[in-house]
């Protein structure tokens, strides 16, 4: 397991082939991470479930020796997904770059973007119906 702290965010990445979910407490807050896919090298791509606020959320993936963090906003009722920001952190957890992406993407079934959107939208739907 690869654990790295980025400020108040704990990133947990498990190097397993199967789907994984990891829960960890951090500063009295539960951090919950779900593997939503893998990159071309087999490294996991993780949904940071603790980042979900309505239909906005973050996915994390290994990039070189660091971590890439992308924030998305889903328009669940319309089936649309928007990339909001992209950040890269080095191995020490320092922010190396950040940019506003503000673009619509078309998530293809089975991709990390589509898988994470499905989880977030289903959770939002369940929250509304309760």
Coordinates of N, CA, C and O in Angstrom, one line a residue:
X1 N 0.8 -1.2 0.0 CA 0.0 0.0 0.0 C 0.9 1.2 0.0 O 1.9 1.3 0.7
X2 N 0.5 2.2 -0.7 CA 1.2 3.5 -0.8 C 0.4 4.5 -0.1 O -0.7 4.8 -0.5
X3 N 0.9 5.1 1.0 CA 0.2 6.1 1.8 C 1.0 7.3 1.8 O 2.2 7.3 2.1
X4 N 0.4 8.5 1.5 CA 1.1 9.7 1.5 C 0.2 10.8 2.0 O -1.0 10.9 1.7
X5 N 0.7 11.7 2.8 CA -0.1 12.8 3.4 C 0.2 14.0 2.6 O 1.3 14.4 2.4
X6 N -0.9 14.7 2.1 CA -0.8 15.9 1.4 C -1.6 17.0 2.2 O -2.8 17.1 2.0
X7 N -0.9 17.6 3.1 CA -1.6 18.5 4.0 C -2.6 17.7 4.9 O -2.2 16.8 5.6
X8 N -3.9 18.1 4.8 CA -4.9 17.4 5.6 C -5.5 16.2 4.8 O -6.4 15.5 5.3
X9 N -5.0 15.9 3.6 CA -5.5 14.8 2.8 C -4.6 13.7 2.9 O -3.4 13.8 2.7
X10 N -5.1 12.5 3.1 CA -4.3 11.3 3.1 C -4.7 10.5 1.8 O -5.8 10.3 1.6
X11 N -3.7 10.2 1.1 CA -3.9 9.5 -0.2 C -3.5 8.0 0.1 O -2.4 7.8 0.6
X12 N -4.4 7.2 -0.2 CA -4.1 5.7 0.0 C -4.3 5.0 -1.3 O -5.3 5.1 -1.9
X13 N -3.2 4.5 -1.8 CA -3.2 3.8 -3.1 C -2.8 2.3 -2.8 O -1.7 2.1 -2.3
X14 N -3.5 1.4 -3.2 CA -3.2 0.0 -3.0 C -2.8 -0.6 -4.4 O -3.5 -0.4 -5.4
X15 N -1.7 -1.3 -4.4 CA -1.2 -1.9 -5.6 C -1.8 -3.3 -5.7 O -1.0 -4.3 -5.5
X16 N -3.0 -3.4 -6.0 CA -3.7 -4.7 -6.2 C -4.4 -4.7 -7.5 O -4.8 -3.7 -8.1
X17 N -4.6 -5.9 -8.1 CA -5.3 -6.0 -9.3 C -6.8 -5.9 -9.1 O -7.5 -5.2 -9.9
X18 N -7.4 -6.4 -8.1 CA -8.8 -6.4 -7.9 C -9.3 -5.0 -7.3 O -8.4 -4.2 -6.9
X19 N -10.6 -4.8 -7.3 CA -11.1 -3.5 -6.8 C -10.8 -3.5 -5.3 O -10.8 -4.5 -4.6
X20 N -10.5 -2.3 -4.8 CA -10.2 -2.1 -3.4 C -10.9 -0.9 -2.8 O -11.3 0.0 -3.5
X21 N -11.2 -1.0 -1.6 CA -11.7 0.2 -0.8 C -10.9 0.3 0.5 O -10.6 -0.7 1.1
X22 N -10.4 1.4 0.8 CA -9.6 1.6 2.0 C -10.2 2.7 2.8 O -10.5 3.8 2.3
X23 N -10.3 2.5 4.1 CA -10.8 3.5 5.0 C -9.7 3.8 6.0 O -9.0 2.9 6.5
X24 N -9.5 5.0 6.3 CA -8.5 5.4 7.3 C -9.0 6.7 8.0 O -9.5 7.6 7.3
X25 N -8.7 6.8 9.3 CA -9.0 8.1 9.9 C -7.9 9.0 9.9 O -6.7 8.7 9.9
X26 N -8.2 10.3 9.8 CA -7.2 11.4 9.7 C -7.7 12.6 10.3 O -8.7 13.2 9.8
X27 N -7.1 13.1 11.4 CA -7.6 14.3 12.1 C -9.1 14.2 12.4 O -9.9 15.1 12.0
X28 N -9.5 13.1 12.9 CA -11.0 12.8 13.3 C -11.9 12.8 12.1 O -13.1 13.1 12.2
X29 N -11.4 12.6 10.9 CA -12.2 12.5 9.7 C -11.9 11.2 9.0 O -10.8 10.8 9.0
X30 N -13.0 10.6 8.5 CA -12.8 9.3 7.8 C -12.4 9.6 6.4 O -13.1 10.3 5.7
X31 N -11.3 9.0 6.0 CA -10.9 9.1 4.6 C -11.3 7.8 3.9 O -10.8 6.7 4.5
X32 N -12.0 7.8 2.9 CA -12.4 6.6 2.2 C -12.0 6.6 0.8 O -12.4 7.6 0.1
X33 N -11.3 5.6 0.3 CA -10.8 5.6 -1.1 C -11.3 4.4 -1.8 O -11.2 3.3 -1.2
X34 N -11.8 4.5 -3.0 CA -12.3 3.4 -3.8 C -11.5 3.3 -5.1 O -11.4 4.4 -5.8
X35 N -11.0 2.2 -5.5 CA -10.3 2.1 -6.8 C -11.4 2.0 -7.8 O -12.3 1.2 -7.8
X36 N -11.3 2.9 -8.8 CA -12.2 3.0 -9.9 C -11.6 2.6 -11.3 O -12.3 2.6 -12.3
X37 N -10.4 2.2 -11.3 CA -9.7 1.8 -12.5 C -8.2 1.7 -12.3 O -7.7 1.8 -11.2
X38 N -7.5 1.5 -13.4 CA -6.1 1.4 -13.4 C -5.5 2.2 -14.6 O -6.2 2.3 -15.7
X39 N -4.3 2.7 -14.5 CA -3.7 3.3 -15.7 C -3.0 2.3 -16.5 O -3.1 1.1 -16.3
X40 N -2.3 2.7 -17.6 CA -1.7 1.7 -18.5 C -0.6 0.9 -17.9 O -0.3 -0.2 -18.4
X41 N 0.0 1.3 -16.8 CA 1.0 0.6 -16.1 C 0.4 -0.3 -15.0 O 1.2 -1.0 -14.3
X42 N -0.9 -0.3 -14.8 CA -1.5 -1.1 -13.8 C -1.7 -0.5 -12.5 O -2.1 -1.1 -11.5
X43 N -1.2 0.8 -12.4 CA -1.4 1.5 -11.1 C -2.8 1.9 -10.9 O -3.5 2.3 -11.8
X44 N -3.3 1.8 -9.6 CA -4.7 2.1 -9.4 C -5.0 3.6 -9.6 O -4.2 4.5 -9.3
X45 N -6.3 3.9 -10.0 CA -6.8 5.2 -10.0 C -7.9 5.2 -9.0 O -8.8 4.3 -8.9
X46 N -7.9 6.2 -8.1 CA -8.7 6.2 -6.8 C -9.7 7.3 -6.8 O -9.3 8.4 -7.0
X47 N -10.9 7.0 -6.4 CA -11.9 8.0 -6.0 C -11.7 8.3 -4.6 O -11.8 7.4 -3.7
X48 N -11.4 9.6 -4.3 CA -11.4 10.1 -2.9 C -12.8 10.4 -2.4 O -13.3 11.5 -2.6
X49 N -13.4 9.4 -1.8 CA -14.8 9.5 -1.4 C -15.0 10.6 -0.4 O -16.1 11.2 -0.3
X50 N -14.0 10.9 0.4 CA -14.1 12.0 1.4 C -14.1 13.4 0.7 O -14.5 14.3 1.3
X51 N -13.8 13.4 -0.6 CA -13.8 14.7 -1.3 C -15.1 15.1 -1.9 O -15.3 16.2 -2.3
X52 N -16.0 14.1 -1.9 CA -17.3 14.3 -2.6 C -18.1 15.3 -1.8 O -18.4 15.2 -0.6
X53 N -18.5 16.3 -2.6 CA -19.4 17.4 -2.1 C -20.5 17.6 -3.2 O -20.2 18.2 -4.2
X54 N -21.6 17.0 -2.9 CA -22.7 17.0 -3.9 C -22.2 16.2 -5.1 O -22.0 15.0 -5.0
X55 N -22.1 16.8 -6.3 CA -21.6 16.1 -7.4 C -20.2 16.5 -7.8 O -19.8 16.2 -8.9
X56 N -19.4 17.1 -6.9 CA -18.0 17.4 -7.2 C -17.2 16.5 -6.4 O -17.5 16.2 -5.2
X57 N -16.1 16.0 -7.0 CA -15.3 15.0 -6.4 C -13.9 14.9 -7.0 O -13.6 15.6 -8.0
X58 N -13.0 14.2 -6.4 CA -11.6 14.1 -6.8 C -11.2 12.7 -7.1 O -11.6 11.8 -6.3
X59 N -10.4 12.5 -8.2 CA -9.8 11.2 -8.4 C -8.3 11.4 -8.3 O -7.8 12.5 -8.7
X60 N -7.6 10.4 -7.9 CA -6.1 10.4 -7.7 C -5.4 9.3 -8.4 O -6.0 8.2 -8.5
X61 N -4.3 9.6 -9.0 CA -3.5 8.6 -9.6 C -2.0 8.9 -9.5 O -1.6 10.0 -9.4
X62 N -1.2 7.8 -9.6 CA 0.2 8.0 -9.5 C 0.7 8.6 -10.8 O 0.2 8.3 -11.9
X63 N 1.6 9.6 -10.6 CA 2.3 10.2 -11.8 C 3.7 10.4 -11.5 O 4.1 11.2 -10.6
X64 N 4.6 9.6 -12.1 CA 6.0 9.6 -11.8 C 6.2 9.1 -10.4 O 5.6 8.1 -10.0
X65 N 6.9 9.9 -9.6 CA 7.0 9.6 -8.2 C 6.0 10.3 -7.3 O 6.0 10.2 -6.1
X66 N 5.1 11.1 -7.9 CA 4.1 11.8 -7.2 C 2.7 11.4 -7.5 O 2.4 10.2 -7.9
X67 N 1.8 12.3 -7.3 CA 0.3 12.0 -7.4 C -0.3 13.1 -8.3 O 0.0 14.3 -8.1
X68 N -1.2 12.7 -9.2 CA -2.0 13.7 -9.9 C -3.4 13.6 -9.3 O -3.9 12.6 -9.0
X69 N -3.9 14.8 -9.1 CA -5.3 14.9 -8.5 C -6.1 15.7 -9.4 O -5.8 16.8 -9.8
X70 N -7.3 15.2 -9.9 CA -8.2 15.8 -10.8 C -9.5 16.0 -10.1 O -10.1 15.0 -9.6
X71 N -10.1 17.2 -10.1 CA -11.4 17.4 -9.6 C -12.4 17.5 -10.7 O -12.2 18.1 -11.8
X72 N -13.5 16.8 -10.5 CA -14.6 16.7 -11.5 C -15.9 17.2 -10.9 O -16.1 17.2 -9.7
X73 N -16.8 17.6 -11.8 CA -18.2 18.0 -11.4 C -19.1 17.2 -12.4 O -19.0 17.3 -13.6
X74 N -20.0 16.4 -11.8 CA -20.9 15.7 -12.6 C -22.3 16.4 -12.6 O -22.8 16.9 -11.6
X75 N -22.9 16.4 -13.8 CA -24.3 16.8 -14.0 C -25.0 15.5 -14.1 O -25.3 15.0 -15.2
X76 N -25.4 14.9 -13.0 CA -25.9 13.6 -13.0 C -27.2 13.4 -13.8 O -27.3 12.4 -14.5
X77 N -28.1 14.3 -13.6 CA -29.4 14.2 -14.4 C -29.2 14.2 -15.9 O -30.0 13.7 -16.6
X78 N -28.1 14.9 -16.3 CA -27.9 15.0 -17.8 C -26.8 14.0 -18.3 O -26.6 14.0 -19.5
X79 N -26.2 13.3 -17.4 CA -25.2 12.3 -17.8 C -23.9 13.0 -18.3 O -23.2 12.5 -19.2
X80 N -23.6 14.2 -17.8 CA -22.5 15.0 -18.3 C -21.4 15.1 -17.2 O -21.8 15.1 -16.0
X81 N -20.2 15.2 -17.6 CA -19.1 15.2 -16.7 C -18.1 16.3 -17.1 O -17.8 16.5 -18.3
X82 N -17.6 17.1 -16.1 CA -16.7 18.2 -16.4 C -15.5 18.1 -15.5 O -15.6 17.9 -14.3
X83 N -14.3 18.3 -16.1 CA -13.1 18.4 -15.4 C -12.9 19.8 -15.0 O -13.0 20.7 -15.8
X84 N -12.7 20.0 -13.7 CA -12.6 21.4 -13.1 C -11.1 21.8 -12.9 O -10.7 22.9 -13.4
X85 N -10.3 21.0 -12.2 CA -8.9 21.4 -11.9 C -8.1 20.1 -12.0 O -8.5 19.0 -11.8
X86 N -6.8 20.4 -12.2 CA -5.8 19.3 -12.3 C -4.6 19.8 -11.5 O -4.1 20.9 -11.8
X87 N -4.1 19.0 -10.5 CA -3.0 19.3 -9.7 C -2.0 18.2 -9.7 O -2.4 17.0 -9.8
X88 N -0.7 18.5 -9.6 CA 0.3 17.5 -9.5 C 1.1 17.7 -8.2 O 1.6 18.9 -8.0
X89 N 1.3 16.7 -7.4 CA 2.1 16.8 -6.2 C 3.4 15.9 -6.3 O 3.3 14.8 -6.9
X90 N 4.5 16.3 -5.8 CA 5.7 15.5 -5.8 C 5.7 14.4 -4.7 O 4.7 14.4 -4.0
X91 N 6.7 13.6 -4.7 CA 6.7 12.5 -3.7 C 6.7 13.0 -2.2 O 6.3 12.3 -1.3
X92 N 7.1 14.3 -2.0 CA 7.1 14.8 -0.7 C 5.7 15.5 -0.3 O 5.6 16.1 0.7
X93 N 4.8 15.5 -1.3 CA 3.5 16.0 -1.0 C 3.4 17.5 -1.3 O 2.4 18.1 -1.0
X94 N 4.4 18.1 -1.9 CA 4.4 19.5 -2.3 C 3.7 19.7 -3.6 O 3.9 19.0 -4.6
X95 N 2.8 20.7 -3.7 CA 2.1 21.0 -4.9 C 3.1 21.5 -6.0 O 3.9 22.5 -5.7
X96 N 3.2 20.9 -7.1 CA 4.1 21.2 -8.2 C 3.5 22.1 -9.2 O 4.0 23.0 -9.8
X97 N 2.2 21.8 -9.5 CA 1.5 22.5 -10.5 C 0.0 22.4 -10.3 O -0.5 21.4 -9.8
X98 N -0.8 23.4 -10.7 CA -2.2 23.3 -10.6 C -2.8 24.2 -11.8 O -2.3 25.3 -12.0
X99 N -3.8 23.6 -12.4 CA -4.4 24.4 -13.5 C -5.9 24.2 -13.5 O -6.4 23.1 -13.2
X100 N -6.6 25.2 -13.9 CA -8.0 25.1 -14.1 C -8.3 24.4 -15.5 O -7.7 24.9 -16.5
X101 N -9.0 23.4 -15.5 CA -9.2 22.7 -16.8 C -10.6 23.1 -17.4 O -10.7 23.2 -18.6
X102 N -11.6 23.2 -16.6 CA -12.9 23.7 -17.0 C -13.3 23.2 -18.4 O -13.5 23.9 -19.3
X103 N -13.4 21.8 -18.6 CA -13.8 21.3 -19.9 C -14.7 20.1 -19.7 O -14.6 19.4 -18.7
X104 N -15.6 19.9 -20.6 CA -16.5 18.8 -20.6 C -15.8 17.6 -21.1 O -15.1 17.7 -22.1
X105 N -15.9 16.4 -20.5 CA -15.3 15.2 -21.0 C -16.5 14.2 -21.2 O -17.5 14.3 -20.6
X106 N -16.3 13.3 -22.1 CA -17.3 12.2 -22.4 C -16.8 10.9 -21.8 O -15.9 10.3 -22.4
X107 N -17.3 10.6 -20.6 CA -16.8 9.3 -20.0 C -17.2 8.1 -20.7 O -18.4 8.0 -21.0
X108 N -16.3 7.3 -21.1 CA -16.6 6.0 -21.8 C -16.9 4.9 -20.7 O -16.1 4.9 -19.7
X109 N -17.9 4.1 -20.9 CA -18.2 3.0 -20.0 C -16.9 2.2 -19.6 O -16.1 1.9 -20.4
X110 N -16.8 1.9 -18.3 CA -15.7 1.2 -17.8 C -14.4 1.9 -17.5 O -13.5 1.4 -16.9
X111 N -14.4 3.2 -17.8 CA -13.2 4.0 -17.5 C -13.3 4.6 -16.1 O -14.4 4.6 -15.5
X112 N -12.2 5.0 -15.5 CA -12.2 5.5 -14.2 C -13.1 6.7 -14.1 O -13.8 6.9 -13.1
X113 N -13.2 7.6 -15.1 CA -14.1 8.7 -15.1 C -15.5 8.3 -15.0 O -16.3 8.8 -14.2
X114 N -15.9 7.3 -15.8 CA -17.3 6.8 -15.8 C -17.6 6.1 -14.5 O -18.7 6.3 -13.9
X115 N -16.7 5.3 -14.0 CA -16.9 4.5 -12.8 C -17.1 5.4 -11.6 O -18.0 5.2 -10.8
X116 N -16.2 6.5 -11.5 CA -16.3 7.4 -10.4 C -17.6 8.2 -10.5 O -18.3 8.5 -9.5
X117 N -18.0 8.6 -11.7 CA -19.2 9.4 -11.9 C -20.4 8.6 -11.5 O -21.3 9.1 -10.8
X118 N -20.4 7.3 -11.8 CA -21.5 6.4 -11.4 C -21.7 6.3 -9.9 O -22.8 6.4 -9.4
X119 N -20.5 6.2 -9.2 CA -20.6 6.1 -7.8 C -21.1 7.4 -7.2 O -22.0 7.3 -6.3
X120 N -20.6 8.5 -7.6 CA -20.9 9.8 -7.1 C -22.4 10.1 -7.3 O -23.2 10.5 -6.5
X121 N -22.9 9.8 -8.5 CA -24.3 10.1 -8.9 C -25.2 9.2 -8.2 O -26.3 9.6 -7.7
X122 N -24.8 7.9 -8.0 CA -25.7 7.0 -7.3 C -25.8 7.4 -5.8 O -26.9 7.4 -5.2
X123 N -24.7 7.9 -5.2 CA -24.7 8.3 -3.8 C -25.5 9.6 -3.7 O -26.3 9.7 -2.8
X124 N -25.4 10.5 -4.6 CA -26.2 11.7 -4.6 C -27.7 11.4 -4.7 O -28.5 11.9 -4.0
X125 N -28.0 10.4 -5.6 CA -29.4 10.0 -5.8 C -30.0 9.4 -4.5 O -31.1 9.7 -4.1
X126 N -29.2 8.5 -3.8 CA -29.6 7.9 -2.6 C -29.8 9.0 -1.5 O -30.7 8.8 -0.7
X127 N -28.9 10.0 -1.4 CA -29.0 11.0 -0.4 C -30.3 11.8 -0.6 O -30.9 12.2 0.4
X128 N -30.7 12.1 -1.9 CA -31.9 12.8 -2.1 C -33.1 12.0 -1.8 O -34.1 12.6 -1.2
X129 N -33.1 10.7 -2.0 CA -34.3 9.9 -1.8 C -34.5 9.5 -0.3 O -35.5 9.0 0.1
X130 N -33.5 9.8 0.5 CA -33.7 9.5 2.0 C -34.2 10.6 2.8 O -34.2 11.7 2.6

